[in-house]
C-alpha cells in the first residue's frame, strides 16, 4: 500500500488519492498492490461496479490474480449477489476478513445461526464485529444478548445505528433509558434516525409521540 496516497485518502482528499492510484496503475499495470488499494477505496466510496470492473481487468494483468479474490467477493456482496460472493470466499483460506464477510452474507441470507457462528469465532472483537454480532442477536429476537453486545462498544465508538438499536433493545424494559439512546441517535444522524423510525414502525409511533410532546 502506498502510504502517501493512503494519508491523502484518510485526510479526505479522496479524488486526489484515486487519481494518483490510476496514474500508478497506468505506469505499472502488473503491480497488484495498486489495484487492491484503489478497489478498496472505490468499495468504501460505494462504487462497487467500478471496483469490480477494475479488478476484472487486473485479473488478466497481474501475476497472482487469486490475491484479488477477496475484494471481488466484497464487490459481489455490495451488488447483492450473495451466492457468487460466498462461492469466491469459499475458494480462499479463512482469515479474519473472510470470516467477517461470510458472517455478513449469512446474515443477509437470513441464516442467522451460521452468521453468528462465524462472527463469534473472530478473534478481533472490535466495534465493527460487536455491531455485527449485536445485529445477529437482534435478528434472532434475543434483545438481551443484542443489548449486552452493543453495550460492549465504547460510547465514543457508537454510531447512530448502534445507539438506536440499543434504545430498541431496552424499549420494553426501560423506556426512559431507551429514549435517551433514541435522542443520541437522532443528534448523531437525523437522516438515519428517520429511516430507522420507518423501519421499526411499531417503535416509531411511540417515539414520534414522545418527540411531539417535547
mmCIF file of C-alpha atoms in Angstrom, residues 43-139:
data_model
loop_
_atom_site.group_PDB
_atom_site.id
_atom_site.type_symbol
_atom_site.label_atom_id
_atom_site.label_comp_id
_atom_site.label_asym_id
_atom_site.label_seq_id
_atom_site.Cartn_x
_atom_site.Cartn_y
_atom_site.Cartn_z
ATOM 1 C CA UNK A 43 -15.641 -0.059 -2.355
ATOM 2 C CA UNK A 44 -15.525 2.341 0.607
ATOM 3 C CA UNK A 45 -16.993 5.053 -1.649
ATOM 4 C CA UNK A 46 -19.861 2.691 -2.588
ATOM 5 C CA UNK A 47 -18.599 2.356 -6.164
ATOM 6 C CA UNK A 48 -18.710 -1.448 -6.282
ATOM 7 C CA UNK A 49 -19.384 -1.540 -10.042
ATOM 8 C CA UNK A 50 -16.243 0.483 -10.776
ATOM 9 C CA UNK A 51 -14.188 -1.570 -8.328
ATOM 10 C CA UNK A 52 -15.346 -4.833 -9.922
ATOM 11 C CA UNK A 53 -14.556 -3.554 -13.412
ATOM 12 C CA UNK A 54 -11.058 -2.577 -12.235
ATOM 13 C CA UNK A 55 -10.451 -5.947 -10.549
ATOM 14 C CA UNK A 56 -11.696 -7.957 -13.531
ATOM 15 C CA UNK A 57 -9.270 -6.003 -15.727
ATOM 16 C CA UNK A 58 -6.476 -6.615 -13.214
ATOM 17 C CA UNK A 59 -7.055 -10.388 -13.261
ATOM 18 C CA UNK A 60 -5.696 -10.580 -16.794
ATOM 19 C CA UNK A 61 -2.630 -8.497 -15.984
ATOM 20 C CA UNK A 62 -1.215 -9.430 -12.564
ATOM 21 C CA UNK A 63 0.878 -12.495 -11.761
ATOM 22 C CA UNK A 64 -1.243 -13.656 -8.797
ATOM 23 C CA UNK A 65 -4.888 -12.962 -9.705
ATOM 24 C CA UNK A 66 -6.101 -15.114 -6.775
ATOM 25 C CA UNK A 67 -4.961 -12.343 -4.420
ATOM 26 C CA UNK A 68 -7.789 -10.212 -5.872
ATOM 27 C CA UNK A 69 -10.484 -12.739 -4.900
ATOM 28 C CA UNK A 70 -11.452 -11.232 -1.546
ATOM 29 C CA UNK A 71 -12.006 -7.739 -2.976
ATOM 30 C CA UNK A 72 -14.001 -9.197 -5.888
ATOM 31 C CA UNK A 73 -16.164 -11.104 -3.385
ATOM 32 C CA UNK A 74 -16.863 -7.865 -1.493
ATOM 33 C CA UNK A 75 -17.942 -6.201 -4.750
ATOM 34 C CA UNK A 76 -20.427 -9.000 -5.458
ATOM 35 C CA UNK A 77 -21.700 -8.721 -1.881
ATOM 36 C CA UNK A 78 -22.296 -4.991 -2.348
ATOM 37 C CA UNK A 79 -24.126 -5.689 -5.616
ATOM 38 C CA UNK A 80 -26.398 -8.123 -3.778
ATOM 39 C CA UNK A 81 -25.040 -11.251 -5.471
ATOM 40 C CA UNK A 82 -24.505 -13.157 -2.216
ATOM 41 C CA UNK A 83 -24.207 -16.612 -3.793
ATOM 42 C CA UNK A 84 -21.363 -15.511 -6.084
ATOM 43 C CA UNK A 85 -19.652 -13.663 -3.228
ATOM 44 C CA UNK A 86 -19.853 -16.699 -0.941
ATOM 45 C CA UNK A 87 -18.561 -19.059 -3.655
ATOM 46 C CA UNK A 88 -15.482 -16.842 -4.099
ATOM 47 C CA UNK A 89 -14.876 -16.586 -0.342
ATOM 48 C CA UNK A 90 -15.098 -20.391 -0.073
ATOM 49 C CA UNK A 91 -12.332 -20.661 -2.674
ATOM 50 C CA UNK A 92 -9.761 -18.898 -0.467
ATOM 51 C CA UNK A 93 -8.426 -19.717 3.039
ATOM 52 C CA UNK A 94 -10.401 -18.434 6.023
ATOM 53 C CA UNK A 95 -8.929 -15.458 7.858
ATOM 54 C CA UNK A 96 -10.487 -12.710 9.973
ATOM 55 C CA UNK A 97 -11.676 -10.633 6.998
ATOM 56 C CA UNK A 98 -13.028 -13.624 5.085
ATOM 57 C CA UNK A 99 -14.965 -14.951 8.102
ATOM 58 C CA UNK A 100 -16.367 -11.482 8.836
ATOM 59 C CA UNK A 101 -17.569 -11.212 5.244
ATOM 60 C CA UNK A 102 -19.110 -14.708 5.349
ATOM 61 C CA UNK A 103 -20.951 -13.751 8.521
ATOM 62 C CA UNK A 104 -22.349 -10.671 6.761
ATOM 63 C CA UNK A 105 -23.531 -12.801 3.837
ATOM 64 C CA UNK A 106 -25.261 -15.407 6.020
ATOM 65 C CA UNK A 107 -26.919 -12.553 7.902
ATOM 66 C CA UNK A 108 -28.244 -11.164 4.597
ATOM 67 C CA UNK A 109 -29.427 -14.645 3.591
ATOM 68 C CA UNK A 110 -31.336 -14.982 6.863
ATOM 69 C CA UNK A 111 -29.096 -17.837 8.053
ATOM 70 C CA UNK A 112 -28.552 -16.212 11.438
ATOM 71 C CA UNK A 113 -27.108 -19.204 13.305
ATOM 72 C CA UNK A 114 -24.411 -19.632 10.649
ATOM 73 C CA UNK A 115 -23.764 -15.881 10.691
ATOM 74 C CA UNK A 116 -23.392 -15.985 14.476
ATOM 75 C CA UNK A 117 -21.032 -18.972 14.348
ATOM 76 C CA UNK A 118 -18.647 -17.135 12.026
ATOM 77 C CA UNK A 119 -18.879 -13.828 13.910
ATOM 78 C CA UNK A 120 -18.208 -15.409 17.310
ATOM 79 C CA UNK A 121 -15.046 -17.147 16.040
ATOM 80 C CA UNK A 122 -13.464 -13.804 15.122
ATOM 81 C CA UNK A 123 -10.548 -13.072 17.431
ATOM 82 C CA UNK A 124 -10.698 -9.334 16.850
ATOM 83 C CA UNK A 125 -13.891 -8.341 18.660
ATOM 84 C CA UNK A 126 -13.695 -4.668 17.626
ATOM 85 C CA UNK A 127 -16.656 -2.296 17.331
ATOM 86 C CA UNK A 128 -17.378 -3.452 13.768
ATOM 87 C CA UNK A 129 -17.593 -7.107 14.849
ATOM 88 C CA UNK A 130 -19.570 -6.310 18.003
ATOM 89 C CA UNK A 131 -22.066 -4.342 15.914
ATOM 90 C CA UNK A 132 -22.468 -7.320 13.574
ATOM 91 C CA UNK A 133 -22.935 -9.781 16.471
ATOM 92 C CA UNK A 134 -25.488 -7.426 18.054
ATOM 93 C CA UNK A 135 -27.355 -7.244 14.729
ATOM 94 C CA UNK A 136 -27.442 -11.046 14.517
ATOM 95 C CA UNK A 137 -28.767 -11.429 18.075
ATOM 96 C CA UNK A 138 -31.411 -8.829 17.262
ATOM 97 C CA UNK A 139 -32.395 -10.748 14.122
#
